[in-house]
Structure formats: structure tokens, C-alpha cells
Coordinates of C-alpha atoms in Angstrom, one line a residue:
Chain A
M426 CA 37.1 -121.0 103.6
S427 CA 33.5 -120.3 104.1
L428 CA 31.8 -116.9 104.1
D429 CA 29.6 -116.1 107.1
A430 CA 26.6 -113.7 106.9
A431 CA 28.6 -110.8 108.2
T432 CA 31.2 -111.2 105.4
V433 CA 28.5 -111.4 102.8
R434 CA 27.1 -108.1 104.1
R435 CA 30.7 -106.5 104.1
I436 CA 31.2 -107.7 100.5
A437 CA 27.8 -106.2 99.5
K438 CA 28.8 -102.9 101.1
L439 CA 32.1 -102.9 99.2
A440 CA 30.3 -103.7 96.0
R441 CA 27.8 -100.9 96.7
I442 CA 24.8 -103.2 96.4
R443 CA 22.0 -103.1 98.9
V444 CA 20.9 -106.5 100.1
D445 CA 18.2 -107.4 102.5
D446 CA 18.3 -110.1 105.2
A447 CA 16.6 -112.7 103.0
E448 CA 19.0 -112.2 100.2
V449 CA 22.0 -112.6 102.5
E450 CA 21.2 -116.2 103.2
T451 CA 20.7 -117.1 99.6
L452 CA 23.8 -115.3 98.6
Q453 CA 25.8 -116.9 101.3
G454 CA 24.9 -120.4 99.9
E455 CA 25.6 -119.4 96.3
L456 CA 28.9 -117.6 97.0
N457 CA 30.1 -120.5 99.1
A458 CA 29.3 -123.0 96.4
I459 CA 31.4 -121.0 93.9
L460 CA 34.3 -120.5 96.4
G461 CA 34.1 -124.2 97.3
Y462 CA 34.4 -125.0 93.5
V463 CA 37.5 -122.7 92.9
E464 CA 39.2 -124.1 96.1
Q465 CA 40.6 -126.9 93.8
L466 CA 43.2 -124.4 92.6
A467 CA 45.0 -125.0 95.9
E468 CA 46.4 -128.3 94.6
V469 CA 48.2 -126.6 91.6
N470 CA 51.9 -126.1 92.0
V471 CA 52.6 -122.6 90.8
E472 CA 56.1 -122.2 92.2
G473 CA 58.1 -119.9 89.9
I474 CA 55.2 -119.2 87.5
E475 CA 54.5 -115.5 86.7
P476 CA 50.9 -114.3 86.9
L477 CA 49.3 -113.8 83.5
S478 CA 47.1 -110.7 83.6
G479 CA 46.0 -110.3 80.0
G480 CA 44.9 -112.2 76.9
A481 CA 47.1 -110.1 74.5
Q482 CA 50.4 -111.6 73.5
M483 CA 52.2 -108.3 73.3
A484 CA 53.2 -105.2 75.3
L485 CA 50.7 -102.3 75.7
R486 CA 51.2 -99.5 73.2
A487 CA 51.6 -96.0 74.2
R488 CA 50.2 -93.3 72.1
A489 CA 51.4 -89.8 71.6
D490 CA 50.5 -87.7 74.7
V491 CA 48.2 -85.2 72.8
V492 CA 44.6 -84.1 73.0
T493 CA 42.6 -86.0 70.4
D494 CA 39.1 -85.4 71.6
G495 CA 36.9 -83.0 73.4
G496 CA 34.3 -80.3 73.1
I497 CA 31.6 -82.9 73.4
A498 CA 30.0 -82.0 76.8
E499 CA 26.5 -82.4 75.5
K500 CA 27.2 -85.9 74.3
V501 CA 28.9 -86.8 77.6
L502 CA 25.9 -85.4 79.5
A503 CA 23.2 -86.8 77.1
N504 CA 22.5 -89.9 79.3
A505 CA 22.8 -88.3 82.6
P506 CA 19.9 -89.3 84.9
D507 CA 20.1 -85.8 86.4
R508 CA 22.1 -82.7 85.5
A509 CA 22.6 -79.1 86.5
G510 CA 23.9 -77.1 83.5
E511 CA 27.2 -78.8 82.3
F512 CA 27.5 -80.9 85.3
F513 CA 26.2 -84.3 86.6
A514 CA 23.9 -83.8 89.5
V515 CA 24.0 -86.1 92.6
P516 CA 22.3 -86.0 96.1
K517 CA 23.9 -83.6 98.5
V518 CA 27.3 -85.1 99.7
V519 CA 28.4 -82.4 102.2
E520 CA 25.9 -81.0 104.9
Chain B
M839 CA 13.7 -121.8 46.8
S840 CA 12.8 -119.2 49.4
I841 CA 14.7 -115.9 49.9
F842 CA 15.5 -117.2 53.5
D843 CA 17.5 -120.1 52.1
L844 CA 20.1 -117.7 50.8
T845 CA 23.4 -117.7 52.9
I846 CA 25.3 -114.3 53.2
A847 CA 27.6 -115.4 50.4
G848 CA 24.5 -116.5 48.2
A849 CA 22.7 -113.3 49.0
A850 CA 25.7 -111.2 48.1
K851 CA 25.9 -112.9 44.7
A852 CA 22.1 -112.4 44.1
L853 CA 22.5 -108.8 45.0
A854 CA 25.5 -108.3 42.7
A855 CA 23.6 -110.0 39.9
K856 CA 20.6 -107.7 40.7
D857 CA 18.4 -110.9 41.1
I858 CA 17.2 -109.4 44.2
S859 CA 17.5 -106.0 45.9
S860 CA 18.6 -105.2 49.5
V861 CA 15.1 -103.6 50.0
E862 CA 13.3 -106.8 49.0
L863 CA 15.7 -108.9 51.1
V864 CA 15.4 -106.6 54.2
T865 CA 11.6 -106.3 53.8
A866 CA 11.4 -110.1 53.9
Y867 CA 13.6 -110.2 57.0
N868 CA 11.7 -107.3 58.8
G869 CA 8.5 -109.3 58.2
A870 CA 10.1 -112.5 59.6
V871 CA 11.3 -110.6 62.6
E872 CA 7.8 -109.2 63.1
A873 CA 6.2 -112.6 62.9
L874 CA 8.7 -114.7 64.9
N875 CA 10.4 -112.3 67.5
P876 CA 7.4 -111.9 69.7
R877 CA 7.7 -115.7 70.4
L878 CA 11.5 -116.2 70.4
N879 CA 12.5 -112.8 72.1
A880 CA 15.8 -112.9 70.1
Y881 CA 15.7 -109.1 69.8
I882 CA 15.5 -106.6 72.6
T883 CA 15.2 -103.6 70.2
V884 CA 13.9 -104.0 66.6
T885 CA 15.1 -101.4 64.2
A886 CA 13.0 -102.1 61.2
E887 CA 12.9 -98.6 59.8
L888 CA 16.5 -98.0 60.1
A889 CA 17.1 -101.3 58.4
L890 CA 15.0 -100.3 55.5
A891 CA 16.8 -96.9 55.1
Q892 CA 20.1 -98.8 55.3
A893 CA 18.8 -101.2 52.6
R894 CA 18.0 -98.3 50.2
A895 CA 21.4 -96.8 50.7
A896 CA 22.9 -100.3 50.0
D897 CA 21.0 -100.7 46.9
A898 CA 22.3 -97.3 45.7
R899 CA 25.9 -98.3 46.6
I900 CA 25.4 -101.7 44.7
A901 CA 24.1 -99.8 41.6
A902 CA 27.2 -97.5 41.8
G903 CA 29.4 -100.6 41.8
E904 CA 30.9 -99.8 45.2
A905 CA 29.6 -102.8 47.1
T906 CA 31.4 -105.1 49.6
P907 CA 30.3 -108.7 50.2
L908 CA 28.2 -107.4 53.1
T909 CA 26.5 -104.5 51.4
G910 CA 22.7 -104.9 51.9
I911 CA 23.0 -107.9 54.2
P912 CA 20.6 -107.9 57.1
L913 CA 22.3 -108.7 60.5
A914 CA 21.5 -108.9 64.1
M915 CA 23.7 -106.9 66.4
K916 CA 24.3 -108.2 69.9
D917 CA 23.0 -105.6 72.3
L918 CA 26.4 -105.3 73.9
F919 CA 27.8 -103.3 71.0
C920 CA 27.2 -99.5 71.5
T921 CA 25.3 -98.2 68.4
E922 CA 25.0 -94.4 67.9
G923 CA 21.4 -93.3 68.5
V924 CA 20.1 -96.8 69.1
R925 CA 19.3 -98.0 72.6
T926 CA 22.0 -100.4 74.0
T927 CA 21.0 -102.3 77.1
A928 CA 23.6 -105.2 77.6
A929 CA 20.2 -107.0 78.6
S930 CA 20.4 -105.1 81.9
K931 CA 17.7 -103.1 83.5
I932 CA 20.4 -100.6 84.7
L933 CA 21.0 -99.6 81.1
E934 CA 17.3 -99.5 80.0
P935 CA 17.3 -95.8 79.2
F936 CA 20.9 -95.8 77.6
I937 CA 21.3 -94.4 74.1
P938 CA 24.9 -94.3 73.1
Q939 CA 26.3 -91.2 71.5
Y940 CA 29.1 -93.1 69.7
E941 CA 29.5 -96.3 67.7
S942 CA 31.6 -99.4 68.7
T943 CA 34.4 -100.0 66.3
V944 CA 33.0 -103.4 65.2
S945 CA 29.5 -102.3 64.5
G946 CA 30.9 -99.2 62.8
K947 CA 33.1 -101.3 60.4
L948 CA 30.0 -103.4 59.5
K949 CA 28.1 -100.2 58.9
A950 CA 30.9 -98.9 56.8
A951 CA 30.8 -102.1 54.8
G952 CA 27.2 -101.5 54.0
A953 CA 25.6 -104.1 56.3
V954 CA 22.0 -103.6 57.5
M955 CA 21.1 -103.8 61.2
L956 CA 17.7 -105.5 61.9
G957 CA 17.9 -104.9 65.6
K958 CA 19.8 -105.4 68.8
A959 CA 20.0 -109.1 69.9
N960 CA 19.0 -110.4 73.3
L961 CA 21.9 -111.8 75.6
D962 CA 22.5 -112.9 79.1
E963 CA 22.7 -109.7 81.3
F964 CA 26.2 -108.1 80.7
A965 CA 26.9 -111.4 78.9
M966 CA 27.1 -113.2 82.2
G967 CA 25.4 -116.7 81.5
S968 CA 25.3 -119.7 79.3
S969 CA 21.6 -119.9 78.6
N970 CA 20.1 -116.4 78.0
I971 CA 17.9 -116.8 81.1
T972 CA 19.7 -114.0 83.0
S973 CA 18.5 -111.4 80.5
G974 CA 16.6 -108.5 82.1
Y975 CA 14.3 -108.6 79.0
G976 CA 13.2 -112.1 79.3
P977 CA 14.7 -115.4 78.1
V978 CA 15.2 -116.4 74.5
E979 CA 13.6 -119.5 73.1
N980 CA 15.8 -121.9 71.0
P981 CA 14.1 -122.3 67.6
W982 CA 15.1 -126.0 67.8
K983 CA 12.9 -128.7 69.6
R984 CA 13.6 -132.1 70.9
A985 CA 11.9 -134.7 68.6
G986 CA 8.3 -135.2 69.7
S987 CA 8.4 -132.5 72.4
D988 CA 7.3 -129.0 72.5
A989 CA 9.3 -128.1 75.6
K990 CA 11.1 -124.8 75.4
L991 CA 14.9 -125.1 75.2
V992 CA 17.6 -122.5 75.8
P993 CA 19.7 -121.1 72.9
G994 CA 22.8 -121.1 75.0
G995 CA 24.5 -117.9 76.0
S996 CA 25.5 -115.3 76.3
S997 CA 25.1 -114.6 72.6
G998 CA 21.7 -116.5 72.6
G999 CA 19.6 -113.9 70.9
S1000 CA 22.1 -113.7 68.1
A1001 CA 22.2 -117.5 67.8
A1002 CA 18.3 -117.8 67.8
A1003 CA 17.9 -115.1 65.3
V1004 CA 20.3 -116.6 62.8
A1005 CA 19.0 -120.2 63.4
A1006 CA 15.3 -119.2 62.9
R1007 CA 16.3 -117.1 59.9
I1008 CA 15.2 -113.7 61.3
A1009 CA 18.8 -112.6 60.6
L1010 CA 21.2 -113.6 57.9
G1011 CA 24.2 -113.5 60.3
A1012 CA 24.9 -111.9 63.7
T1013 CA 27.6 -110.4 65.9
G1014 CA 28.4 -112.1 69.2
T1015 CA 31.0 -111.7 71.9
D1016 CA 32.7 -114.4 73.6
T1017 CA 34.3 -114.2 77.2
G1018 CA 34.3 -117.9 78.2
G1019 CA 32.3 -119.5 75.3
S1020 CA 29.6 -117.0 74.6
I1021 CA 29.8 -117.4 70.8
R1022 CA 30.7 -121.0 70.5
Q1023 CA 28.3 -122.6 73.0
P1024 CA 25.2 -120.9 71.6
A1025 CA 26.4 -121.7 68.1
A1026 CA 26.6 -125.3 69.0
F1027 CA 23.2 -125.3 70.7
T1028 CA 21.5 -123.8 67.5
G1029 CA 23.3 -125.6 64.7
L1030 CA 25.4 -122.5 63.6
A1031 CA 29.0 -121.8 62.9
G1032 CA 30.6 -119.1 65.2
I1033 CA 34.2 -118.0 65.9
K1034 CA 35.9 -116.3 68.7
P1035 CA 38.9 -114.9 67.0
T1036 CA 42.3 -114.3 68.8
Y1037 CA 42.2 -111.9 71.6
G1038 CA 43.2 -108.5 70.1
R1039 CA 41.9 -109.4 66.5
C1040 CA 38.6 -107.4 66.9
S1041 CA 38.6 -104.1 68.6
R1042 CA 36.8 -104.0 72.0
Y1043 CA 36.1 -100.3 71.7
G1044 CA 32.4 -99.6 72.3
I1045 CA 31.7 -103.1 73.4
I1046 CA 30.1 -102.9 77.0
A1047 CA 32.9 -104.5 79.1
F1048 CA 32.4 -107.7 81.1
A1049 CA 35.9 -109.2 81.6
S1050 CA 38.3 -107.1 79.6
S1051 CA 41.3 -109.6 79.4
L1052 CA 38.8 -112.2 77.9
D1053 CA 36.2 -110.3 75.9
Q1054 CA 36.4 -110.8 72.1
A1055 CA 33.9 -110.0 69.3
G1056 CA 33.2 -112.5 66.6
P1057 CA 30.6 -113.6 64.0
M1058 CA 27.8 -116.2 64.1
A1059 CA 26.4 -117.5 60.8
R1060 CA 24.8 -120.4 59.0
N1061 CA 28.2 -121.7 57.8
V1062 CA 32.0 -121.3 58.0
E1063 CA 32.1 -119.3 54.7
D1064 CA 29.7 -116.6 56.0
C1065 CA 31.6 -116.4 59.3
A1066 CA 34.8 -115.7 57.2
L1067 CA 33.0 -112.9 55.3
L1068 CA 31.7 -111.3 58.5
L1069 CA 35.0 -111.6 60.4
Q1070 CA 36.9 -110.0 57.5
A1071 CA 34.9 -106.9 57.9
M1072 CA 34.9 -106.9 61.8
A1073 CA 38.6 -107.5 62.4
G1074 CA 41.5 -105.0 62.3
F1075 CA 43.7 -102.8 64.3
D1076 CA 42.0 -100.0 66.2
E1077 CA 44.0 -97.3 68.1
K1078 CA 41.0 -96.8 70.4
D1079 CA 41.6 -100.3 72.0
S1080 CA 45.0 -100.6 73.6
T1081 CA 44.9 -104.4 73.3
S1082 CA 44.0 -104.3 69.6
A1083 CA 46.6 -106.2 67.6
E1084 CA 48.6 -104.2 65.0
R1085 CA 48.5 -106.8 62.5
E1086 CA 47.4 -107.3 58.8
V1087 CA 44.0 -109.1 58.5
P1088 CA 44.5 -112.1 56.2
D1089 CA 42.0 -113.3 53.6
F1090 CA 39.8 -115.5 55.7
S1091 CA 37.6 -116.6 52.8
A1092 CA 40.7 -117.9 50.9
A1093 CA 41.5 -120.0 54.1
V1094 CA 38.1 -121.6 54.0
Q1095 CA 39.1 -123.2 50.8
R1096 CA 42.5 -124.5 51.9
G1097 CA 41.8 -128.1 53.0
V1098 CA 43.5 -130.0 55.8
K1099 CA 46.0 -132.2 53.8
G1100 CA 49.1 -132.5 55.8
L1101 CA 47.8 -130.5 58.9
R1102 CA 48.6 -132.0 62.3
I1103 CA 45.5 -132.1 64.4
G1104 CA 45.8 -132.5 68.2
I1105 CA 43.3 -134.5 70.3
P1106 CA 43.7 -133.5 74.0
A1107 CA 43.3 -136.5 76.4
E1108 CA 42.0 -134.2 79.1
Y1109 CA 38.8 -133.3 77.2
R1110 CA 37.5 -137.0 77.7
M1111 CA 36.1 -136.1 81.1
D1112 CA 34.4 -138.5 83.3
G1113 CA 30.7 -138.6 82.7
T1114 CA 30.8 -136.8 79.3
N1115 CA 27.7 -137.6 77.3
P1116 CA 28.6 -140.7 75.1
E1117 CA 26.9 -139.0 72.1
I1118 CA 29.3 -136.1 72.4
V1119 CA 32.4 -138.4 72.6
A1120 CA 31.0 -140.4 69.5
L1121 CA 30.7 -137.2 67.5
W1122 CA 34.2 -136.2 68.4
E1123 CA 35.4 -139.6 67.1
K1124 CA 33.6 -139.0 63.9
G1125 CA 35.3 -135.6 63.6
I1126 CA 38.6 -137.2 64.0
E1127 CA 37.8 -139.8 61.3
W1128 CA 36.6 -137.1 58.9
L1129 CA 39.9 -135.0 59.3
K1130 CA 41.9 -138.2 58.8
A1131 CA 40.0 -139.1 55.7
E1132 CA 40.7 -135.5 54.4
G1133 CA 44.5 -136.1 54.8
A1134 CA 45.2 -134.6 58.2
E1135 CA 47.5 -136.3 60.7
I1136 CA 45.9 -137.0 64.1
I1137 CA 48.2 -136.6 67.1
D1138 CA 47.3 -137.4 70.7
I1139 CA 48.2 -134.4 73.0
S1140 CA 47.9 -133.4 76.5
L1141 CA 46.6 -130.0 77.9
P1142 CA 47.2 -130.9 81.7
H1143 CA 45.7 -128.0 83.3
T1144 CA 42.4 -128.1 81.4
K1145 CA 40.4 -129.2 84.5
Y1146 CA 41.4 -126.0 86.3
G1147 CA 40.1 -123.7 83.5
L1148 CA 36.7 -123.1 84.9
A1149 CA 38.0 -122.4 88.4
V1150 CA 40.5 -119.9 87.0
Y1151 CA 37.7 -118.3 84.9
Y1152 CA 35.2 -118.1 87.7
I1153 CA 37.9 -115.9 89.7
V1154 CA 39.3 -113.8 86.9
A1155 CA 36.1 -113.0 85.0
P1156 CA 34.2 -111.8 88.1
A1157 CA 37.2 -109.9 89.4
E1158 CA 37.3 -108.0 86.2
A1159 CA 33.6 -107.6 86.1
S1160 CA 33.4 -106.2 89.6
S1161 CA 35.8 -103.6 88.5
N1162 CA 34.2 -102.9 85.1
L1163 CA 30.7 -102.7 86.5
A1164 CA 31.6 -100.2 89.2
R1165 CA 30.8 -97.5 86.6
Y1166 CA 27.0 -98.2 86.9
D1167 CA 26.2 -96.0 89.8
G1168 CA 23.3 -93.9 88.6
V1169 CA 25.4 -90.8 88.0
R1170 CA 26.6 -90.5 84.4
F1171 CA 24.2 -92.8 82.5
G1172 CA 21.6 -95.5 83.0
A1173 CA 18.9 -95.9 85.4
R1174 CA 19.0 -94.3 89.0
V1175 CA 17.1 -95.0 92.1
D1176 CA 17.0 -92.1 94.5
G1177 CA 18.3 -92.5 98.0
V1178 CA 18.8 -90.3 101.2
D1179 CA 22.5 -89.7 100.4
L1180 CA 25.0 -90.5 97.6
I1181 CA 26.0 -94.0 99.0
D1182 CA 22.3 -94.9 99.6
M1183 CA 21.6 -93.8 95.9
Y1184 CA 24.5 -96.0 94.6
E1185 CA 23.3 -99.0 96.6
R1186 CA 19.6 -98.7 95.7
T1187 CA 20.5 -98.1 92.1
R1188 CA 22.7 -101.1 91.7
A1189 CA 20.3 -103.4 93.8
A1190 CA 17.4 -102.5 91.5
G1191 CA 19.4 -102.4 88.3
F1192 CA 21.4 -105.6 88.4
G1193 CA 19.9 -109.1 88.2
P1194 CA 20.9 -112.0 90.6
E1195 CA 23.7 -113.5 88.4
V1196 CA 25.4 -110.2 87.9
K1197 CA 25.2 -109.4 91.6
R1198 CA 26.7 -112.8 92.4
R1199 CA 29.6 -112.2 90.0
I1200 CA 30.2 -108.7 91.2
M1201 CA 30.2 -110.0 94.9
I1202 CA 32.6 -112.9 94.1
G1203 CA 34.9 -110.5 92.2
T1204 CA 34.9 -108.0 95.1
Y1205 CA 35.7 -110.7 97.5
V1206 CA 38.6 -112.2 95.6
L1207 CA 40.1 -108.8 95.0
S1208 CA 39.6 -107.7 98.6
H1209 CA 42.5 -107.1 101.1
G1210 CA 43.7 -110.5 102.5
Y1211 CA 42.3 -112.6 99.9
Y1212 CA 43.9 -111.2 96.6
D1213 CA 46.9 -113.4 96.7
A1214 CA 45.0 -116.6 97.7
Y1215 CA 42.4 -116.2 94.9
Y1216 CA 43.3 -113.6 92.2
L1217 CA 47.0 -113.9 92.1
K1218 CA 46.8 -117.7 92.3
A1219 CA 44.3 -117.8 89.5
Q1220 CA 46.4 -115.7 87.2
K1221 CA 49.4 -118.0 87.8
V1222 CA 47.3 -121.0 86.8
R1223 CA 46.1 -119.1 83.9
N1224 CA 49.7 -118.9 82.7
L1225 CA 50.1 -122.6 83.1
I1226 CA 46.9 -123.0 80.9
L1227 CA 48.5 -120.8 78.2
R1228 CA 51.8 -122.7 78.4
D1229 CA 49.7 -126.0 77.9
F1230 CA 48.6 -124.5 74.5
T1231 CA 52.0 -123.1 73.6
D1232 CA 53.5 -126.6 74.2
A1233 CA 50.8 -128.3 72.3
F1234 CA 51.1 -126.0 69.3
A1235 CA 54.8 -126.9 69.0
K1236 CA 53.5 -130.3 67.9
V1237 CA 50.2 -129.6 66.2
D1238 CA 48.6 -127.0 63.8
A1239 CA 45.0 -127.1 65.4
I1240 CA 43.2 -128.9 68.2
L1241 CA 39.8 -130.6 67.8
T1242 CA 37.4 -131.0 70.9
P1243 CA 33.7 -131.0 71.4
T1244 CA 32.2 -127.4 71.9
A1245 CA 29.9 -128.2 74.9
P1246 CA 29.3 -131.1 77.2
S1247 CA 25.6 -131.4 76.2
A1248 CA 23.0 -130.4 73.6
A1249 CA 20.6 -127.5 74.3
F1250 CA 18.8 -128.0 77.7
G1251 CA 15.4 -127.0 78.7
L1252 CA 14.4 -123.6 80.2
G1253 CA 14.5 -124.0 83.9
E1254 CA 17.0 -127.0 83.9
K1255 CA 20.5 -126.8 85.4
M1256 CA 19.2 -124.1 87.8
D1257 CA 20.0 -125.9 91.0
D1258 CA 23.1 -123.9 91.7
P1259 CA 25.5 -121.5 89.9
V1260 CA 28.2 -124.0 89.5
T1261 CA 26.1 -126.6 87.6
M1262 CA 25.4 -123.8 85.0
Y1263 CA 29.0 -122.9 84.8
L1264 CA 30.0 -126.4 83.8
N1265 CA 28.5 -125.7 80.3
D1266 CA 31.7 -123.7 79.5
V1267 CA 34.2 -126.5 80.5
F1268 CA 35.4 -127.1 76.9
T1269 CA 35.3 -123.4 75.8
V1270 CA 37.0 -121.5 78.7
P1271 CA 40.5 -122.8 78.3
A1272 CA 40.9 -121.2 74.7
S1273 CA 39.5 -118.0 76.1
L1274 CA 42.0 -117.8 79.0
A1275 CA 44.9 -118.5 76.6
G1276 CA 43.6 -116.0 74.1
V1277 CA 43.7 -118.4 71.1
P1278 CA 41.1 -118.4 68.3
A1279 CA 38.4 -121.1 68.4
M1280 CA 35.5 -122.0 66.3
S1281 CA 32.3 -124.1 66.8
V1282 CA 31.0 -125.8 63.7
P1283 CA 27.7 -127.9 63.6
A1284 CA 28.7 -131.6 63.1
G1285 CA 25.6 -133.7 63.8
L1286 CA 22.4 -134.3 65.8
S1287 CA 21.8 -135.8 69.1
A1288 CA 19.4 -138.8 69.4
E1289 CA 16.8 -136.3 70.4
G1290 CA 17.3 -134.4 67.2
L1291 CA 19.3 -131.5 68.6
P1292 CA 22.4 -129.9 67.0
L1293 CA 25.9 -130.7 68.4
G1294 CA 29.0 -128.8 67.6
L1295 CA 32.8 -129.5 67.4
Q1296 CA 35.4 -126.9 68.4
V1297 CA 38.5 -126.2 66.4
I1298 CA 41.2 -124.3 68.4
G1299 CA 44.2 -122.6 66.6
R1300 CA 47.4 -120.8 67.3
H1301 CA 47.4 -117.0 68.2
F1302 CA 46.4 -115.0 65.1
D1303 CA 46.0 -118.2 63.0
E1304 CA 42.3 -118.0 62.3
E1305 CA 43.2 -119.2 58.8
T1306 CA 43.9 -122.7 59.9
V1307 CA 40.8 -122.7 62.2
F1308 CA 38.7 -121.8 59.1
A1309 CA 40.4 -124.4 57.0
V1310 CA 39.8 -127.2 59.6
S1311 CA 36.3 -126.1 60.4
A1312 CA 35.4 -126.0 56.7
A1313 CA 36.6 -129.6 56.3
I1314 CA 34.5 -130.7 59.2
E1315 CA 31.5 -128.8 57.7
R1316 CA 31.9 -130.5 54.4
A1317 CA 32.2 -134.0 55.9
A1318 CA 29.4 -133.6 58.2
G1319 CA 27.0 -132.3 55.5
F1320 CA 24.9 -130.8 58.3
T1321 CA 21.6 -129.7 56.6
A1322 CA 19.0 -130.0 59.5
L1323 CA 16.8 -127.0 60.2
P1324 CA 15.1 -126.0 63.3
E1325 CA 11.4 -126.3 63.6
V1326 CA 10.7 -122.6 64.2
R1327 CA 12.0 -120.6 61.3
A1328 CA 11.1 -118.1 58.5
K1329 CA 10.2 -120.1 55.4

């Protein structure tokens, strides 16, 4: 399976990364090289094999459903590129 | 003997005996950082004043008789661990202005043990790389040189700044993280010991996430004993990480002394790959002989899905990364580039903030998780990952540990292996399978290449059996008698 330029643009859009036309060509070659390499997995027989999602050899723990934190708005906002009072500020979304 | 010849264990003894103070030790290291870091670029942020304040506190603690083996010991902290009040970049421009308001569990445990932080060590951007050249803050120079050549070599990656700092003696030890080999390969490239513990042994809380099902913190140091001291302080259950293991932390230093008599050591046939450097194969043979001489039993084993490890890794890790790195959008933290609307701001922020390797991996991850391709790539990779885990489970029914080379070559030159991303990825061929299975693995320096560069051997153990890994690694270390030092170092 080989990616065309339109697909590279679509992936970039999904990934929210702006790419210019010159980059599309480079990325197309590089992404196709990686996909070409991983293609070899097609030859592995995985019939009846469950997918392994994690590295932990255990079930996930559940903690008590209680509030354990809070009241740290200033810390949460300390690294905001832009803020308005106790809110993160972004460009206008609705006209 | 120079103060820089002391190991962590040696410095701890000298501190306890009041032969030296932490302020003396840290002042010497601060000076060495100032002298050598402009050249090596091992640290992104130097915290000399903080280190001195911590050294004073350590001396008071030692005087009060409340010291741990790490009290007053100067360390480098990989710049992937969030450190409260100290800028943390993940070597990415997108986090250039980021000052964490909280401390990662692992760095917090080291702090609580009284360790001193010299600075935040350079790495590949978001830990994605095997050479440190993807750092947004410039590459790190390996303090080692090929005999008769002044060419700059890479320290490996992603924990390359940590590796270069310890090798050049501008840190006494360091933290690293390992997702597919990021502790073990740089340790091998710089003549250090480094261990990736079992997945779940160290908390991931506060470590900037790359691939959450693979990321593990671990120590890098001059020898196996020092790694045991560091891991002892770093490991342990943490309720803030849902994959943290609720298990007792054993006495790793005691395990270092155990010996290998009667242990069964597996030698996997599949790690003899076509075209592997004959020097690497010869060193591996030596390692086998050393362990035999120490009383271990050598058993040939098979890990049949080894050759698919890299392909699985380069689907799973980018998939997780594309999800983890979605948070860098210019809204809550990090750099922002303004745009005409919200989407435009996201796209411009991420285009400017991420380097080429990070963009590639986010895009591969986005693709393999996208509608219509998920089953063919991601689900398939997860199934093969299970087969790789099964390979190890089957092998560990017959053996107690596995011995392999750490990397397919010695350190290479800055600018080499840059033809395409896949060539660079092949560096991790021997380290990735243990990461996918979640088992502990350690690299230990075992010899020099014909060009005079360090080479490492890798010891892989069962889940949560770092003790055997330490015992086998220490036996190799004793037999190898590796005493070579890099050209560039504090003296």
C-alpha cells in the first residue's frame, strides 16, 4: 500500500499539522518507506491470537471514586500561552 | 586519585566517612559541567545554583545521620521528567517555555533520597530517536572518539545527553527512559551500564509520555552497582500511575553480589542476523564463555518472532505517540503560533513546534489508527506483539536470563545513517523485543571495537526479576574488566 500526495495531506489535516507542498513530497517518500518496512507483518499468522495492548502483566486497578485533588487553578493556568481570568483563551471559534 | 574517579558507591562511602562533603563534590561537578557542556551539549538546562543548595542540605542531612546512599550525589535528570519549577522541554521547541508545577514521581523519589540535580539532560525530541540528532536544542557529542580520528560521534538515543554526561564525568549518574532501547543503546555507545526495568517497576507519573505501553524509567551509571543504587530509589508502587506495579522492591545491591553459578542463560538463535558486525558477534561469544566460566549453564533458545519486533514497534509506538502528542495544541501549555481561527492556530503551532522526526511519527500513528487501516496495521501489530511476548514466556520456562548484543554497531558519526528513517530505526533491532514484552533488560559495557569504541552486551530477564539481570550483568562486568575511558572527560 502506497500513500499518494492527497492522502499525505489528509493525514496531516487529521494530525493538525500544517504542511506545505514541498514537505508533502518529502513526507510521502519517508512515510512510504516506513509503511513498506512494516508490510512484512502481513506474512505472520495471527489466527486465534489476542491483541496485546499493554506492557503491564496485570489488570488495571480502580481507585476509590472520590475527589483527591483540586483548588489549584493557578497552577493549572501557570503555563497557559493566553488566559482570560480563570480560563484558557483561544481565538474566536463562533462568529 | 581525582574526585571524578569516584563512583556513586565510592562517593557515598567518602561522604559518610566525611572525607569529602557534598558541597565539594557538587562544586567540582558544577565546574566540570561549565567547562565541558558548551562542547558536549549534554544538558539543555544547567541548574548549578539549585545543585549547590541541594548539596548544602545534603551535608546537613549527612551530619544528622539521616543519609541514604544517594544523599549528596550529583545526577543528571533526563529532560523528559517534569521537575517542579525547573523548565522541562522534552527537547522540543513546543515545550520551550514550559515550567512544570509538579514533580514526576521518579525525580521526586530521587530528591527525597537527597540526590542533587545538576541539570536537565538533552535527548531526542520527545525521546524519538537513536542518536540525539532530533533534539530541538542541538545534537549531543559522544565523549568517545574513534582511534586516530576527531570526527564527532553520536552518543545514541534517546537518553544521549544522560549517557554523554555520565561518560564524560559531568554527572555521577543519570536518569533515562527507555521505550525501544533509549537507555540501553546509548549506554552501549558510551561505555556505561544502564537498565530498563520491568514495565510497571518505576512510575511513569510526570514523565512526558511518548508511547505509554512501552515507556519505562531507569538509571544509567558507570557500573552495575551504581545502577542498582539508583534503581532502588527510583522504583516502587505509585497510585498516580495506573500501570504501576503494586510489588515490593527487592534489594538490588544484594542481587549484584549473587553470582551466576547454576543459572541457565539462553542464547537466542534469531539475534544472529545476517550482516551483523563480526566484532559484535565475537564479543557475544566472549560473553557466553565468561558466563560459562562463572558456572552458568548455556542453553540455545529460539525467539522466533524477533525479526518482526521493529515492524511492530514502528506501528505501536507512533500510534500511541500520535494520541499522546495531541495535547500540544498551543492552548494549555507550551508555545503557540497565532492563526486566523482555532484550527489554523493548532496547525501552525504544531508545524512550528515539532521537528521532522516527531511529525513523521505522529503522521504514521495517525494513519495506522485511521478508519479503514486500524485492523490492517494497529490490530495486526498488537497481535504480533502478543506472539513476541509468548516467545519470551516460552524461553523463560527453560532459562533464567537471556544474553544478546545491545546494538548492531558501535557509536556512529553525526550525519551517518541519515539516508532514510528505516536505516536509523535498525539501531533498535536487539532492544525493541524486550520493550514490547515489558521484560527488564540491561546493557553492560563488555569491550572495545577495533576502532576503540565501547560495545555492550544485553541481559534480559523475566518480568520483575531485575535481580537476576543485575547478577548476570555484574558477572559480565567482572569478567570484562572494562576500564577504558573516553577522550573527553573531567579529570
